[in-house]
C-alpha atoms as a PDB file:
ATOM      1  CA  MET A   1      -6.100 -32.228  -6.897  1.00  0.00           C
ATOM      2  CA  LEU A   2      -3.821 -30.761  -9.569  1.00  0.00           C
ATOM      3  CA  PHE A   3      -0.205 -30.363  -8.387  1.00  0.00           C
ATOM      4  CA  LEU A   4       0.859 -26.746  -8.979  1.00  0.00           C
ATOM      5  CA  GLY A   5       4.445 -26.863  -7.788  1.00  0.00           C
ATOM      6  CA  LYS A   6       6.702 -26.904  -4.755  1.00  0.00           C
ATOM      7  CA  VAL A   7       7.058 -23.905  -2.418  1.00  0.00           C
ATOM      8  CA  LEU A   8       9.931 -23.428   0.020  1.00  0.00           C
ATOM      9  CA  VAL A   9       8.774 -21.056   2.772  1.00  0.00           C
ATOM     10  CA  VAL A  10      11.359 -19.663   5.184  1.00  0.00           C
ATOM     11  CA  ASP A  11      10.250 -17.911   8.384  1.00  0.00           C
ATOM     12  CA  ASP A  12      11.055 -18.246  12.089  1.00  0.00           C
ATOM     13  CA  ASP A  13       7.407 -17.676  13.010  1.00  0.00           C
ATOM     14  CA  GLN A  14       5.719 -21.075  13.272  1.00  0.00           C
ATOM     15  CA  ASN A  15       2.294 -19.485  12.812  1.00  0.00           C
ATOM     16  CA  VAL A  16       3.368 -18.093   9.449  1.00  0.00           C
ATOM     17  CA  LEU A  17       4.801 -21.448   8.369  1.00  0.00           C
ATOM     18  CA  GLU A  18       1.638 -23.299   9.346  1.00  0.00           C
ATOM     19  CA  LEU A  19      -0.576 -20.715   7.648  1.00  0.00           C
ATOM     20  CA  VAL A  20       1.332 -20.833   4.356  1.00  0.00           C
ATOM     21  CA  LYS A  21       1.433 -24.632   4.480  1.00  0.00           C
ATOM     22  CA  LEU A  22      -2.308 -24.876   5.153  1.00  0.00           C
ATOM     23  CA  TYR A  23      -3.403 -22.518   2.383  1.00  0.00           C
ATOM     24  CA  GLY A  24      -0.718 -23.587  -0.068  1.00  0.00           C
ATOM     25  CA  GLU A  25      -1.517 -27.295   0.195  1.00  0.00           C
ATOM     26  CA  ARG A  26      -5.219 -26.538  -0.020  1.00  0.00           C
ATOM     27  CA  GLU A  27      -4.570 -24.922  -3.427  1.00  0.00           C
ATOM     28  CA  GLY A  28      -2.427 -27.775  -4.758  1.00  0.00           C
ATOM     29  CA  PHE A  29       1.129 -26.814  -3.776  1.00  0.00           C
ATOM     30  CA  GLU A  30       3.615 -28.914  -1.899  1.00  0.00           C
ATOM     31  CA  VAL A  31       4.971 -26.672   0.879  1.00  0.00           C
ATOM     32  CA  VAL A  32       8.332 -27.239   2.566  1.00  0.00           C
ATOM     33  CA  ALA A  33       8.896 -25.139   5.701  1.00  0.00           C
ATOM     34  CA  VAL A  34      12.252 -23.994   7.117  1.00  0.00           C
ATOM     35  CA  ASP A  35      12.626 -21.842  10.251  1.00  0.00           C
ATOM     36  CA  ASP A  36      16.377 -21.119  10.278  1.00  0.00           C
ATOM     37  CA  GLY A  37      18.388 -19.211   7.692  1.00  0.00           C
ATOM     38  CA  ASP A  38      21.370 -21.539   8.052  1.00  0.00           C
ATOM     39  CA  LEU A  39      19.241 -24.487   6.883  1.00  0.00           C
ATOM     40  CA  VAL A  40      17.895 -22.867   3.728  1.00  0.00           C
ATOM     41  CA  LEU A  41      20.623 -23.639   1.188  1.00  0.00           C
ATOM     42  CA  ALA A  42      20.618 -27.343   2.070  1.00  0.00           C
ATOM     43  CA  ALA A  43      16.815 -27.454   1.836  1.00  0.00           C
ATOM     44  CA  PHE A  44      16.927 -25.569  -1.457  1.00  0.00           C
ATOM     45  CA  ASP A  45      19.378 -28.063  -2.923  1.00  0.00           C
ATOM     46  CA  ARG A  46      17.468 -31.060  -1.546  1.00  0.00           C
ATOM     47  CA  GLU A  47      13.918 -29.998  -2.407  1.00  0.00           C
ATOM     48  CA  ASN A  48      14.484 -28.156  -5.711  1.00  0.00           C
ATOM     49  CA  PRO A  49      11.473 -25.842  -5.182  1.00  0.00           C
ATOM     50  CA  ASP A  50       9.642 -23.878  -7.870  1.00  0.00           C
ATOM     51  CA  VAL A  51       9.339 -20.707  -5.771  1.00  0.00           C
ATOM     52  CA  VAL A  52      10.791 -19.441  -2.482  1.00  0.00           C
ATOM     53  CA  ILE A  53       8.938 -17.382   0.138  1.00  0.00           C
ATOM     54  CA  LEU A  54      11.638 -15.713   2.209  1.00  0.00           C
ATOM     55  CA  ASP A  55      11.388 -13.673   5.403  1.00  0.00           C
ATOM     56  CA  ILE A  56      14.015 -10.975   5.874  1.00  0.00           C
ATOM     57  CA  MET A  57      14.542 -11.323   9.626  1.00  0.00           C
ATOM     58  CA  LEU A  58      15.774 -14.865  10.382  1.00  0.00           C
ATOM     59  CA  PRO A  59      17.988 -16.650  12.874  1.00  0.00           C
ATOM     60  CA  GLY A  60      21.257 -17.570  11.196  1.00  0.00           C
ATOM     61  CA  GLN A  61      21.700 -16.188   7.698  1.00  0.00           C
ATOM     62  CA  ASP A  62      19.314 -13.305   7.013  1.00  0.00           C
ATOM     63  CA  GLY A  63      16.827 -13.241   4.176  1.00  0.00           C
ATOM     64  CA  LEU A  64      18.602 -10.599   2.093  1.00  0.00           C
ATOM     65  CA  SER A  65      21.848 -12.576   2.049  1.00  0.00           C
ATOM     66  CA  LEU A  66      19.909 -15.736   1.246  1.00  0.00           C
ATOM     67  CA  CYS A  67      18.142 -14.022  -1.628  1.00  0.00           C
ATOM     68  CA  ARG A  68      21.491 -13.064  -3.141  1.00  0.00           C
ATOM     69  CA  ASN A  69      22.927 -16.552  -2.585  1.00  0.00           C
ATOM     70  CA  LEU A  70      19.904 -18.323  -4.064  1.00  0.00           C
ATOM     71  CA  ARG A  71      20.080 -16.074  -7.109  1.00  0.00           C
ATOM     72  CA  SER A  72      23.682 -17.201  -7.660  1.00  0.00           C
ATOM     73  CA  VAL A  73      22.499 -20.820  -7.757  1.00  0.00           C
ATOM     74  CA  ARG A  74      19.352 -20.576  -9.880  1.00  0.00           C
ATOM     75  CA  MET A  75      17.015 -17.945 -11.295  1.00  0.00           C
ATOM     76  CA  ILE A  76      14.066 -19.078  -9.209  1.00  0.00           C
ATOM     77  CA  PRO A  77      11.143 -16.769  -8.336  1.00  0.00           C
ATOM     78  CA  ILE A  78      11.585 -15.284  -4.843  1.00  0.00           C
ATOM     79  CA  ILE A  79       8.885 -13.524  -2.833  1.00  0.00           C
ATOM     80  CA  MET A  80      10.139 -11.614   0.215  1.00  0.00           C
ATOM     81  CA  LEU A  81       8.191 -11.215   3.446  1.00  0.00           C
ATOM     82  CA  THR A  82       8.771  -7.821   5.055  1.00  0.00           C
ATOM     83  CA  ALA A  83       7.490  -5.945   8.097  1.00  0.00           C
ATOM     84  CA  LYS A  84       4.589  -3.657   7.301  1.00  0.00           C
ATOM     85  CA  GLY A  85       5.769  -0.154   6.439  1.00  0.00           C
ATOM     86  CA  GLU A  86       9.472  -1.063   6.103  1.00  0.00           C
ATOM     87  CA  GLU A  87       9.951   0.462   2.656  1.00  0.00           C
ATOM     88  CA  ALA A  88      13.757   0.345   2.887  1.00  0.00           C
ATOM     89  CA  ASP A  89      13.657  -3.427   3.419  1.00  0.00           C
ATOM     90  CA  ARG A  90      11.308  -3.887   0.473  1.00  0.00           C
ATOM     91  CA  VAL A  91      13.487  -1.866  -1.879  1.00  0.00           C
ATOM     92  CA  LEU A  92      16.643  -3.612  -0.678  1.00  0.00           C
ATOM     93  CA  GLY A  93      15.001  -6.989  -1.207  1.00  0.00           C
ATOM     94  CA  LEU A  94      14.136  -6.035  -4.775  1.00  0.00           C
ATOM     95  CA  GLU A  95      17.674  -4.781  -5.319  1.00  0.00           C
ATOM     96  CA  MET A  96      18.986  -8.164  -4.151  1.00  0.00           C
ATOM     97  CA  GLY A  97      16.923  -9.876  -6.837  1.00  0.00           C
ATOM     98  CA  ALA A  98      13.541 -10.630  -5.280  1.00  0.00           C
ATOM     99  CA  ASP A  99      10.659 -10.729  -7.754  1.00  0.00           C
ATOM    100  CA  ASP A 100       7.943  -9.669  -5.348  1.00  0.00           C
ATOM    101  CA  TYR A 101       7.249  -8.939  -1.710  1.00  0.00           C
ATOM    102  CA  VAL A 102       4.384  -9.240   0.743  1.00  0.00           C
ATOM    103  CA  ALA A 103       4.150  -7.048   3.841  1.00  0.00           C
ATOM    104  CA  LYS A 104       3.241  -8.601   7.185  1.00  0.00           C
ATOM    105  CA  PRO A 105       0.619  -9.117   8.386  1.00  0.00           C
ATOM    106  CA  PHE A 106      -0.604 -10.559   5.112  1.00  0.00           C
ATOM    107  CA  SER A 107      -3.631 -12.329   3.746  1.00  0.00           C
ATOM    108  CA  PRO A 108      -2.743 -15.990   3.048  1.00  0.00           C
ATOM    109  CA  ARG A 109      -5.118 -15.924   0.076  1.00  0.00           C
ATOM    110  CA  GLU A 110      -3.242 -12.950  -1.359  1.00  0.00           C
ATOM    111  CA  LEU A 111       0.097 -14.711  -0.856  1.00  0.00           C
ATOM    112  CA  VAL A 112      -1.153 -17.822  -2.640  1.00  0.00           C
ATOM    113  CA  ALA A 113      -2.465 -15.641  -5.468  1.00  0.00           C
ATOM    114  CA  ARG A 114       0.951 -14.022  -5.812  1.00  0.00           C
ATOM    115  CA  ILE A 115       2.658 -17.421  -5.831  1.00  0.00           C
ATOM    116  CA  LYS A 116       0.371 -18.524  -8.655  1.00  0.00           C
ATOM    117  CA  ALA A 117       0.968 -15.276 -10.533  1.00  0.00           C
ATOM    118  CA  VAL A 118       4.759 -15.429 -10.329  1.00  0.00           C
ATOM    119  CA  LEU A 119       4.808 -19.080 -11.406  1.00  0.00           C
ATOM    120  CA  ARG A 120       2.409 -18.412 -14.258  1.00  0.00           C
ATOM    121  CA  ARG A 121       4.551 -15.566 -15.518  1.00  0.00           C
ATOM    122  CA  THR A 122       7.830 -17.464 -15.273  1.00  0.00           C
ATOM    123  CA  GLN A 123       6.682 -20.464 -17.279  1.00  0.00           C
ATOM    124  CA  ALA A 124       8.415 -20.674 -20.623  1.00  0.00           C
ATOM    125  CA  ALA A 125       6.436 -19.741 -23.676  1.00  0.00           C
ATOM    126  CA  ASP A 126       5.331 -22.484 -26.048  1.00  0.00           C
ATOM    127  CA  PRO A 127       8.536 -23.551 -27.857  1.00  0.00           C
ATOM    128  CA  ALA A 128       6.554 -23.962 -31.069  1.00  0.00           C
ATOM    129  CA  THR A 129       6.043 -20.207 -31.262  1.00  0.00           C
ATOM    130  CA  ASN A 130       9.808 -19.546 -30.949  1.00  0.00           C
ATOM    131  CA  TRP A 131       9.243 -15.853 -30.302  1.00  0.00           C
ATOM    132  CA  GLN A 132      12.280 -13.627 -30.461  1.00  0.00           C
ATOM    133  CA  LEU A 133      12.642  -9.892 -30.187  1.00  0.00           C
ATOM    134  CA  LYS A 134      15.773  -8.621 -31.895  1.00  0.00           C
ATOM    135  CA  TYR A 135      17.235  -5.162 -31.595  1.00  0.00           C
ATOM    136  CA  PRO A 136      20.798  -3.950 -32.213  1.00  0.00           C
ATOM    137  CA  GLY A 137      22.959  -5.680 -29.607  1.00  0.00           C
ATOM    138  CA  LEU A 138      19.912  -7.034 -27.776  1.00  0.00           C
ATOM    139  CA  GLU A 139      17.945 -10.249 -28.250  1.00  0.00           C
ATOM    140  CA  ILE A 140      15.062 -11.346 -26.053  1.00  0.00           C
ATOM    141  CA  ARG A 141      14.039 -14.999 -26.400  1.00  0.00           C
ATOM    142  CA  ALA A 142      10.570 -15.649 -25.018  1.00  0.00           C
ATOM    143  CA  ASP A 143      10.669 -19.358 -25.887  1.00  0.00           C
ATOM    144  CA  ILE A 144      13.554 -20.014 -23.477  1.00  0.00           C
ATOM    145  CA  ARG A 145      13.257 -16.829 -21.378  1.00  0.00           C
ATOM    146  CA  ARG A 146      16.776 -15.628 -22.104  1.00  0.00           C
ATOM    147  CA  VAL A 147      18.263 -12.188 -22.730  1.00  0.00           C
ATOM    148  CA  LEU A 148      21.362 -11.839 -24.898  1.00  0.00           C
ATOM    149  CA  VAL A 149      23.449  -8.673 -24.827  1.00  0.00           C
ATOM    150  CA  ASP A 150      26.010  -8.503 -27.632  1.00  0.00           C
ATOM    151  CA  ALA A 151      25.288 -12.213 -28.228  1.00  0.00           C
ATOM    152  CA  ALA A 152      26.237 -13.139 -24.640  1.00  0.00           C
ATOM    153  CA  GLU A 153      23.565 -14.371 -22.234  1.00  0.00           C
ATOM    154  CA  THR A 154      22.834 -11.942 -19.422  1.00  0.00           C
ATOM    155  CA  GLU A 155      21.236 -13.214 -16.229  1.00  0.00           C
ATOM    156  CA  VAL A 156      17.940 -11.561 -15.397  1.00  0.00           C
ATOM    157  CA  THR A 157      15.403 -12.454 -12.749  1.00  0.00           C
ATOM    158  CA  PRO A 158      12.006 -13.795 -13.855  1.00  0.00           C
ATOM    159  CA  ARG A 159      10.360 -10.446 -13.125  1.00  0.00           C
ATOM    160  CA  GLU A 160      13.083  -8.485 -14.907  1.00  0.00           C
ATOM    161  CA  PHE A 161      12.547 -10.657 -17.969  1.00  0.00           C
ATOM    162  CA  ASP A 162       8.786 -10.085 -17.924  1.00  0.00           C
ATOM    163  CA  LEU A 163       9.233  -6.321 -17.598  1.00  0.00           C
ATOM    164  CA  LEU A 164      11.830  -6.039 -20.365  1.00  0.00           C
ATOM    165  CA  TYR A 165       9.868  -8.302 -22.697  1.00  0.00           C
ATOM    166  CA  HIS A 166       6.644  -6.376 -22.139  1.00  0.00           C
ATOM    167  CA  LEU A 167       8.301  -3.046 -22.891  1.00  0.00           C
ATOM    168  CA  ALA A 168      10.217  -4.399 -25.904  1.00  0.00           C
ATOM    169  CA  GLN A 169       7.020  -5.820 -27.382  1.00  0.00           C
ATOM    170  CA  ASN A 170       5.658  -2.274 -27.463  1.00  0.00           C
ATOM    171  CA  PRO A 171       8.500  -0.042 -28.666  1.00  0.00           C
ATOM    172  CA  GLN A 172       7.973   3.702 -28.207  1.00  0.00           C
ATOM    173  CA  ARG A 173       4.804   3.202 -26.209  1.00  0.00           C
ATOM    174  CA  VAL A 174       4.884   5.045 -22.909  1.00  0.00           C
ATOM    175  CA  PHE A 175       3.668   3.014 -19.918  1.00  0.00           C
ATOM    176  CA  THR A 176       2.793   4.464 -16.563  1.00  0.00           C
ATOM    177  CA  ARG A 177       4.065   2.652 -13.499  1.00  0.00           C
ATOM    178  CA  GLU A 178       0.512   1.582 -12.719  1.00  0.00           C
ATOM    179  CA  GLU A 179       0.143   0.034 -16.173  1.00  0.00           C
ATOM    180  CA  LEU A 180       3.428  -1.856 -15.784  1.00  0.00           C
ATOM    181  CA  LEU A 181       2.421  -3.137 -12.364  1.00  0.00           C
ATOM    182  CA  GLU A 182      -0.841  -4.416 -13.771  1.00  0.00           C
ATOM    183  CA  ALA A 183       0.691  -5.943 -16.910  1.00  0.00           C
ATOM    184  CA  VAL A 184       3.811  -7.492 -15.373  1.00  0.00           C
ATOM    185  CA  TRP A 185       2.921  -8.096 -11.732  1.00  0.00           C
ATOM    186  CA  GLY A 186      -0.709  -8.800 -12.494  1.00  0.00           C
ATOM    187  CA  TYR A 187      -2.423  -7.097  -9.557  1.00  0.00           C
ATOM    188  CA  ASP A 188      -2.817  -3.784  -7.778  1.00  0.00           C
ATOM    189  CA  TYR A 189       0.314  -2.821  -5.853  1.00  0.00           C
ATOM    190  CA  PHE A 190      -1.563  -0.265  -3.754  1.00  0.00           C
ATOM    191  CA  GLY A 191       0.461   2.660  -5.021  1.00  0.00           C
ATOM    192  CA  ASP A 192       3.938   1.259  -4.309  1.00  0.00           C
ATOM    193  CA  GLN A 193       5.436   2.298  -7.626  1.00  0.00           C
ATOM    194  CA  ARG A 194       9.069   2.089  -6.519  1.00  0.00           C
ATOM    195  CA  THR A 195       8.908  -1.596  -7.393  1.00  0.00           C
ATOM    196  CA  VAL A 196       8.951  -0.654 -11.081  1.00  0.00           C
ATOM    197  CA  ASP A 197      11.734   1.892 -10.580  1.00  0.00           C
ATOM    198  CA  VAL A 198      13.961  -0.672  -8.862  1.00  0.00           C
ATOM    199  CA  HIS A 199      13.494  -3.244 -11.625  1.00  0.00           C
ATOM    200  CA  ILE A 200      14.132  -0.659 -14.357  1.00  0.00           C
ATOM    201  CA  ARG A 201      17.307   0.426 -12.581  1.00  0.00           C
ATOM    202  CA  ARG A 202      18.530  -3.173 -12.363  1.00  0.00           C
ATOM    203  CA  LEU A 203      17.775  -3.795 -16.036  1.00  0.00           C
ATOM    204  CA  ARG A 204      19.637  -0.645 -17.084  1.00  0.00           C
ATOM    205  CA  THR A 205      22.684  -1.871 -15.195  1.00  0.00           C
ATOM    206  CA  LYS A 206      22.560  -5.165 -17.081  1.00  0.00           C
ATOM    207  CA  LEU A 207      22.242  -3.392 -20.447  1.00  0.00           C
ATOM    208  CA  THR A 208      24.870  -0.768 -19.701  1.00  0.00           C
ATOM    209  CA  SER A 209      27.419  -2.208 -22.159  1.00  0.00           C
ATOM    210  CA  LEU A 210      25.165  -1.312 -25.094  1.00  0.00           C
ATOM    211  CA  PRO A 211      25.837   2.076 -26.692  1.00  0.00           C
ATOM    212  CA  HIS A 212      22.113   2.794 -26.936  1.00  0.00           C
ATOM    213  CA  GLU A 213      19.862   3.286 -23.903  1.00  0.00           C
ATOM    214  CA  TYR A 214      16.782   1.195 -24.615  1.00  0.00           C
ATOM    215  CA  LEU A 215      14.911   1.897 -21.375  1.00  0.00           C
ATOM    216  CA  GLN A 216      14.030   5.556 -21.201  1.00  0.00           C
ATOM    217  CA  THR A 217      12.252   7.553 -18.530  1.00  0.00           C
ATOM    218  CA  VAL A 218       9.362   9.774 -19.537  1.00  0.00           C
ATOM    219  CA  TRP A 219       9.360  12.242 -16.669  1.00  0.00           C
ATOM    220  CA  GLY A 220       6.088  12.571 -14.859  1.00  0.00           C
ATOM    221  CA  VAL A 221       4.616   9.573 -16.701  1.00  0.00           C
ATOM    222  CA  GLY A 222       6.635   6.355 -16.677  1.00  0.00           C
ATOM    223  CA  TYR A 223       8.900   4.405 -19.024  1.00  0.00           C
ATOM    224  CA  LYS A 224       9.239   3.348 -22.645  1.00  0.00           C
ATOM    225  CA  PHE A 225      11.417   1.048 -24.757  1.00  0.00           C
ATOM    226  CA  THR A 226      13.122   3.012 -27.532  1.00  0.00           C
ATOM    227  CA  PRO A 227      15.088   1.208 -30.278  1.00  0.00           C
ATOM    228  CA  PRO A 228      17.874   3.010 -32.162  1.00  0.00           C
ATOM    229  CA  VAL A 229      16.650   5.141 -35.017  1.00  0.00           C
ATOM    230  CA  LYS A 230      18.761   3.332 -37.601  1.00  0.00           C
ATOM    231  CA  GLY A 231      19.961  -0.215 -38.127  1.00  0.00           C
ATOM    232  CA  GLY A 232      19.048  -3.556 -36.684  1.00  0.00           C
ATOM    233  CA  GLU A 233      16.132  -5.888 -37.039  1.00  0.00           C
ATOM    234  CA  THR A 234      13.118  -5.127 -34.900  1.00  0.00           C
ATOM    235  CA  GLY A 235      10.173  -7.319 -33.974  1.00  0.00           C
ATOM    236  CA  PHE A 236       9.295 -10.997 -33.849  1.00  0.00           C
ATOM    237  CA  ALA A 237      11.525 -13.571 -35.470  1.00  0.00           C
END
C-alpha cells in the first residue's frame, strides 16, 4: 500500500484514537496516538508528523494552547476536533491557527478525506514551474509556499496560504464564501461560512503593514483581491 504520510492524533477518548488509527492505516497513513496534552510536544518532536488531529478538551495542556505552541514550532496542517454545535470553540481554534475542524461525532471516512485534502493542498508546487505572484509590497511564492511582505517572509498557515494565493491569482474577481470553501477547502462546509471570515481576518492582520488593503469585502457577497491601481508588477513571474 502507498504510504501517504504520518498523522499525530491527540484525544483522551480511546474509541476516537482507535477509530482514527483503524481508518487512517487502512488508507495508507501511519497513525500515532496520544491521549494526554502534556505528552504532545514530545511526541511531535519525536515523530515529526505530516498532519496533527487535535481535540480541544484534553487532560494536561488543552488543544487550543497546543495548537498555538505547535504553530510556533512548525507550520504543519492542524485539524481540530470540537464538540458538535460549539461554534465558539471552532472559531477560536481557527483563530489559534488551525487549518480545519471536524465536529464530534464525526464520520471517520470524512476525517480521512479531510486529512488527504489538507495534505494535498499543502504540498509544494512543482519547483520547475517557479510560480510567483508579485504585487507592490507583496510576493506570493507558490513553488516554496512562502509569502513576503515588504521583502520579509511572513508566516502563514497552510490554509491561509491557499486562500491568499487563490484570491491573488484572480485579482478583482469577487468570490462568495461558498466558492472559497469549495476552491480552498475542497468540500462542502455545510453552511459554516465563518471559517472564511476568520482566515480573511487573520490574513489582513498579517498584511497590515502594507499601505494598500489587498483583501476587500464585497458586502452581501464575499471577498476579492484588489491590487493598487498604479505601480508594481502583477501576475506570474
